[in-house]
Amino acid sequence: MTRWRLRRASSEDAPAVALVAGASFLGTFAGILDGADIVAHVMRNSSAAKFAAWSDAPDSIVTIAEHPDGGAPVGYTLMTMPDFPIATGRDDIELRRIYTLTIAQGTGLGTRLMTQAIDDARALGKTRLLLGVLGRNTHARRFYERRGFTVAGRRQYQVGNMLCDDVIYAMSI
């Protein structure tokens, strides 16, 4: 069993987190979304500057997962204030992103990242964790449902020319 290292990321870690964000988004959505749209989306939404700002924001938490041999970044989570078209309150937090690179998939890292996110949300005094996932991503949806998330709504968003349908999940914590 690999002993992945998890730690709260700082703005100095932003380039490493952005690298994992781009690679994991590409790996997840290649063959589903247009390649040029993926690149544009990652450049706009997963830049090192964005991760630095999230790392410094008092209402956001970025966690980085590192390989135990050499410390290469292999996964991350991002929690922020919710941004969904459903009713939310001050006791809610959004797990905006949870990703691992292929090398870490199936090793339990995703579960460790989720557990850390729940612990961090509770430490902030939050009582409900929300997240959005592409509706047709059945693998991810099963992962969330096994952990007790239930459907709380839906949303649509654009990635390039493609309109994506997300399922919004919620879980009391």
mmCIF file of C-alpha atoms in Angstrom:
data_model
loop_
_atom_site.group_PDB
_atom_site.id
_atom_site.type_symbol
_atom_site.label_atom_id
_atom_site.label_comp_id
_atom_site.label_asym_id
_atom_site.label_seq_id
_atom_site.Cartn_x
_atom_site.Cartn_y
_atom_site.Cartn_z
ATOM 1 C CA MET A 1 0.000 0.000 0.000
ATOM 2 C CA THR A 2 1.390 3.385 -1.022
ATOM 3 C CA ARG A 3 1.635 5.958 1.758
ATOM 4 C CA TRP A 4 0.618 9.094 -0.087
ATOM 5 C CA ARG A 5 1.423 12.336 1.721
ATOM 6 C CA LEU A 6 -1.391 14.853 2.083
ATOM 7 C CA ARG A 7 -0.885 18.399 3.227
ATOM 8 C CA ARG A 8 -2.500 21.779 2.963
ATOM 9 C CA ALA A 9 -1.119 23.588 -0.065
ATOM 10 C CA SER A 10 0.249 27.108 0.112
ATOM 11 C CA SER A 11 0.552 29.651 -2.664
ATOM 12 C CA GLU A 12 4.092 28.339 -3.203
ATOM 13 C CA ASP A 13 2.562 24.989 -4.186
ATOM 14 C CA ALA A 14 0.299 26.607 -6.793
ATOM 15 C CA PRO A 15 2.413 25.630 -9.840
ATOM 16 C CA ALA A 16 2.459 21.969 -8.745
ATOM 17 C CA VAL A 17 -1.286 21.912 -8.056
ATOM 18 C CA ALA A 18 -1.983 23.617 -11.390
ATOM 19 C CA LEU A 19 0.108 20.970 -13.139
ATOM 20 C CA VAL A 20 -1.901 18.156 -11.533
ATOM 21 C CA ALA A 21 -5.141 20.017 -12.259
ATOM 22 C CA GLY A 22 -4.361 20.289 -15.948
ATOM 23 C CA ALA A 23 -3.100 16.738 -16.309
ATOM 24 C CA SER A 24 -6.005 15.210 -14.398
ATOM 25 C CA PHE A 25 -8.624 17.250 -16.267
ATOM 26 C CA LEU A 26 -7.058 16.231 -19.569
ATOM 27 C CA GLY A 27 -6.887 12.581 -18.498
ATOM 28 C CA THR A 28 -10.485 12.604 -17.309
ATOM 29 C CA PHE A 29 -12.078 14.379 -20.263
ATOM 30 C CA ALA A 30 -9.937 13.424 -23.285
ATOM 31 C CA GLY A 31 -12.285 11.698 -25.707
ATOM 32 C CA ILE A 32 -15.302 13.351 -24.062
ATOM 33 C CA LEU A 33 -14.562 17.029 -24.701
ATOM 34 C CA ASP A 34 -12.784 18.690 -27.609
ATOM 35 C CA GLY A 35 -9.017 18.836 -27.055
ATOM 36 C CA ALA A 36 -8.699 22.563 -27.768
ATOM 37 C CA ASP A 37 -11.611 23.237 -25.424
ATOM 38 C CA ILE A 38 -9.900 21.221 -22.673
ATOM 39 C CA VAL A 39 -6.705 23.233 -23.045
ATOM 40 C CA ALA A 40 -8.564 26.563 -23.022
ATOM 41 C CA HIS A 41 -10.647 25.497 -20.014
ATOM 42 C CA VAL A 42 -7.577 24.423 -18.036
ATOM 43 C CA MET A 43 -5.665 27.608 -18.898
ATOM 44 C CA ARG A 44 -8.609 29.737 -17.760
ATOM 45 C CA ASN A 45 -9.695 27.792 -14.648
ATOM 46 C CA SER A 46 -6.612 25.981 -13.344
ATOM 47 C CA SER A 47 -3.749 28.450 -13.578
ATOM 48 C CA ALA A 48 -1.082 28.714 -10.917
ATOM 49 C CA ALA A 49 -2.377 32.231 -10.169
ATOM 50 C CA LYS A 50 -5.861 30.879 -9.446
ATOM 51 C CA PHE A 51 -4.490 28.177 -7.142
ATOM 52 C CA ALA A 52 -2.296 30.724 -5.365
ATOM 53 C CA ALA A 53 -5.344 32.905 -4.727
ATOM 54 C CA TRP A 54 -7.392 29.946 -3.482
ATOM 55 C CA SER A 55 -4.524 28.850 -1.238
ATOM 56 C CA ASP A 56 -4.386 32.304 0.350
ATOM 57 C CA ALA A 57 -8.158 32.779 0.702
ATOM 58 C CA PRO A 58 -9.527 32.252 4.226
ATOM 59 C CA ASP A 59 -12.669 30.514 2.913
ATOM 60 C CA SER A 60 -10.845 28.036 0.634
ATOM 61 C CA ILE A 61 -8.675 24.995 1.262
ATOM 62 C CA VAL A 62 -6.329 23.416 -1.258
ATOM 63 C CA THR A 63 -4.879 20.036 -0.315
ATOM 64 C CA ILE A 64 -2.050 18.481 -2.298
ATOM 65 C CA ALA A 65 -1.256 14.769 -2.391
ATOM 66 C CA GLU A 66 2.359 13.802 -2.973
ATOM 67 C CA HIS A 67 4.110 10.585 -3.878
ATOM 68 C CA PRO A 68 6.097 9.291 -0.891
ATOM 69 C CA ASP A 69 9.152 8.701 -3.071
ATOM 70 C CA GLY A 70 10.337 12.110 -4.195
ATOM 71 C CA GLY A 71 7.271 14.169 -3.340
ATOM 72 C CA ALA A 72 5.872 14.495 -6.875
ATOM 73 C CA PRO A 73 2.321 15.892 -6.846
ATOM 74 C CA VAL A 74 -0.236 13.195 -7.718
ATOM 75 C CA GLY A 75 -3.594 14.587 -6.599
ATOM 76 C CA TYR A 76 -5.406 17.469 -4.973
ATOM 77 C CA THR A 77 -8.656 18.827 -3.622
ATOM 78 C CA LEU A 78 -10.076 22.331 -3.691
ATOM 79 C CA MET A 79 -12.817 23.469 -1.325
ATOM 80 C CA THR A 80 -14.465 26.884 -1.696
ATOM 81 C CA MET A 81 -17.649 28.724 -0.930
ATOM 82 C CA PRO A 82 -20.484 27.101 -2.926
ATOM 83 C CA ASP A 83 -21.273 28.317 -6.419
ATOM 84 C CA PHE A 84 -24.368 26.355 -7.428
ATOM 85 C CA PRO A 85 -27.850 27.171 -8.755
ATOM 86 C CA ILE A 86 -29.419 25.663 -5.611
ATOM 87 C CA ALA A 87 -30.082 27.142 -2.177
ATOM 88 C CA THR A 88 -26.928 27.187 -0.053
ATOM 89 C CA GLY A 89 -26.109 28.640 3.322
ATOM 90 C CA ARG A 90 -23.190 29.707 5.468
ATOM 91 C CA ASP A 91 -22.810 26.172 6.822
ATOM 92 C CA ASP A 92 -22.184 24.778 3.326
ATOM 93 C CA ILE A 93 -18.876 24.300 1.532
ATOM 94 C CA GLU A 94 -18.189 23.075 -1.993
ATOM 95 C CA LEU A 95 -15.661 20.398 -2.804
ATOM 96 C CA ARG A 96 -15.013 22.082 -6.128
ATOM 97 C CA ARG A 97 -12.361 19.597 -7.223
ATOM 98 C CA ILE A 98 -11.019 16.222 -6.215
ATOM 99 C CA TYR A 99 -8.621 14.600 -8.674
ATOM 100 C CA THR A 100 -5.798 12.080 -8.754
ATOM 101 C CA LEU A 101 -3.387 11.254 -11.528
ATOM 102 C CA THR A 102 -3.568 7.810 -13.134
ATOM 103 C CA ILE A 103 -0.591 6.553 -11.095
ATOM 104 C CA ALA A 104 -2.664 6.967 -7.913
ATOM 105 C CA GLN A 105 -6.051 5.738 -9.111
ATOM 106 C CA GLY A 106 -7.287 2.598 -7.393
ATOM 107 C CA THR A 107 -4.808 2.985 -4.519
ATOM 108 C CA GLY A 108 -7.129 4.532 -1.937
ATOM 109 C CA LEU A 109 -5.841 8.066 -2.466
ATOM 110 C CA GLY A 110 -9.255 9.312 -3.569
ATOM 111 C CA THR A 111 -10.776 8.014 -0.342
ATOM 112 C CA ARG A 112 -8.002 9.657 1.704
ATOM 113 C CA LEU A 113 -8.526 12.960 -0.094
ATOM 114 C CA MET A 114 -12.279 12.756 0.514
ATOM 115 C CA THR A 115 -11.758 11.953 4.205
ATOM 116 C CA GLN A 116 -9.370 14.896 4.543
ATOM 117 C CA ALA A 117 -11.852 17.209 2.796
ATOM 118 C CA ILE A 118 -14.634 16.159 5.180
ATOM 119 C CA ASP A 119 -12.360 16.655 8.198
ATOM 120 C CA ASP A 120 -11.296 20.099 6.926
ATOM 121 C CA ALA A 121 -14.908 21.126 6.266
ATOM 122 C CA ARG A 122 -15.909 20.108 9.783
ATOM 123 C CA ALA A 123 -12.944 22.030 11.212
ATOM 124 C CA LEU A 124 -14.312 25.132 9.450
ATOM 125 C CA GLY A 125 -17.669 24.547 11.153
ATOM 126 C CA LYS A 126 -19.420 23.426 7.975
ATOM 127 C CA THR A 127 -22.258 20.911 8.158
ATOM 128 C CA ARG A 128 -22.921 20.167 4.490
ATOM 129 C CA LEU A 129 -20.491 19.277 1.711
ATOM 130 C CA LEU A 130 -21.587 19.938 -1.883
ATOM 131 C CA LEU A 131 -19.978 18.953 -5.163
ATOM 132 C CA GLY A 132 -20.747 18.836 -8.853
ATOM 133 C CA VAL A 133 -19.878 16.029 -11.232
ATOM 134 C CA LEU A 134 -20.437 15.491 -14.936
ATOM 135 C CA GLY A 135 -23.697 13.552 -15.101
ATOM 136 C CA ARG A 136 -22.357 10.876 -17.418
ATOM 137 C CA ASN A 137 -19.244 10.253 -15.288
ATOM 138 C CA THR A 138 -20.668 7.085 -13.752
ATOM 139 C CA HIS A 139 -17.365 6.079 -12.126
ATOM 140 C CA ALA A 140 -17.136 9.320 -10.129
ATOM 141 C CA ARG A 141 -20.855 9.282 -9.327
ATOM 142 C CA ARG A 142 -20.558 5.789 -7.835
ATOM 143 C CA PHE A 143 -17.553 6.960 -5.763
ATOM 144 C CA TYR A 144 -19.610 9.811 -4.264
ATOM 145 C CA GLU A 145 -22.758 7.761 -3.763
ATOM 146 C CA ARG A 146 -20.822 5.037 -1.902
ATOM 147 C CA ARG A 147 -19.711 7.742 0.521
ATOM 148 C CA GLY A 148 -23.256 8.910 1.232
ATOM 149 C CA PHE A 149 -23.742 11.802 -1.184
ATOM 150 C CA THR A 150 -27.251 12.262 -2.582
ATOM 151 C CA VAL A 151 -28.493 14.274 -5.558
ATOM 152 C CA ALA A 152 -29.373 17.859 -4.588
ATOM 153 C CA GLY A 153 -29.804 19.409 -8.030
ATOM 154 C CA ARG A 154 -28.383 19.894 -11.494
ATOM 155 C CA ARG A 155 -26.520 22.598 -13.405
ATOM 156 C CA GLN A 156 -25.205 23.274 -16.870
ATOM 157 C CA TYR A 157 -21.969 24.954 -17.886
ATOM 158 C CA GLN A 158 -19.947 25.490 -21.050
ATOM 159 C CA VAL A 159 -16.585 23.999 -21.887
ATOM 160 C CA GLY A 160 -15.816 25.513 -25.258
ATOM 161 C CA ASN A 161 -18.731 24.728 -27.542
ATOM 162 C CA MET A 162 -20.000 21.846 -25.423
ATOM 163 C CA LEU A 163 -22.802 22.288 -22.911
ATOM 164 C CA CYS A 164 -22.088 20.007 -19.939
ATOM 165 C CA ASP A 165 -24.707 18.670 -17.542
ATOM 166 C CA ASP A 166 -23.612 18.277 -13.932
ATOM 167 C CA VAL A 167 -25.276 16.491 -11.081
ATOM 168 C CA ILE A 168 -24.983 18.393 -7.798
ATOM 169 C CA TYR A 169 -24.452 16.155 -4.781
ATOM 170 C CA ALA A 170 -24.797 16.985 -1.097
ATOM 171 C CA MET A 171 -23.868 15.200 2.109
ATOM 172 C CA SER A 172 -24.413 16.197 5.719
ATOM 173 C CA ILE A 173 -21.152 16.060 7.632
#
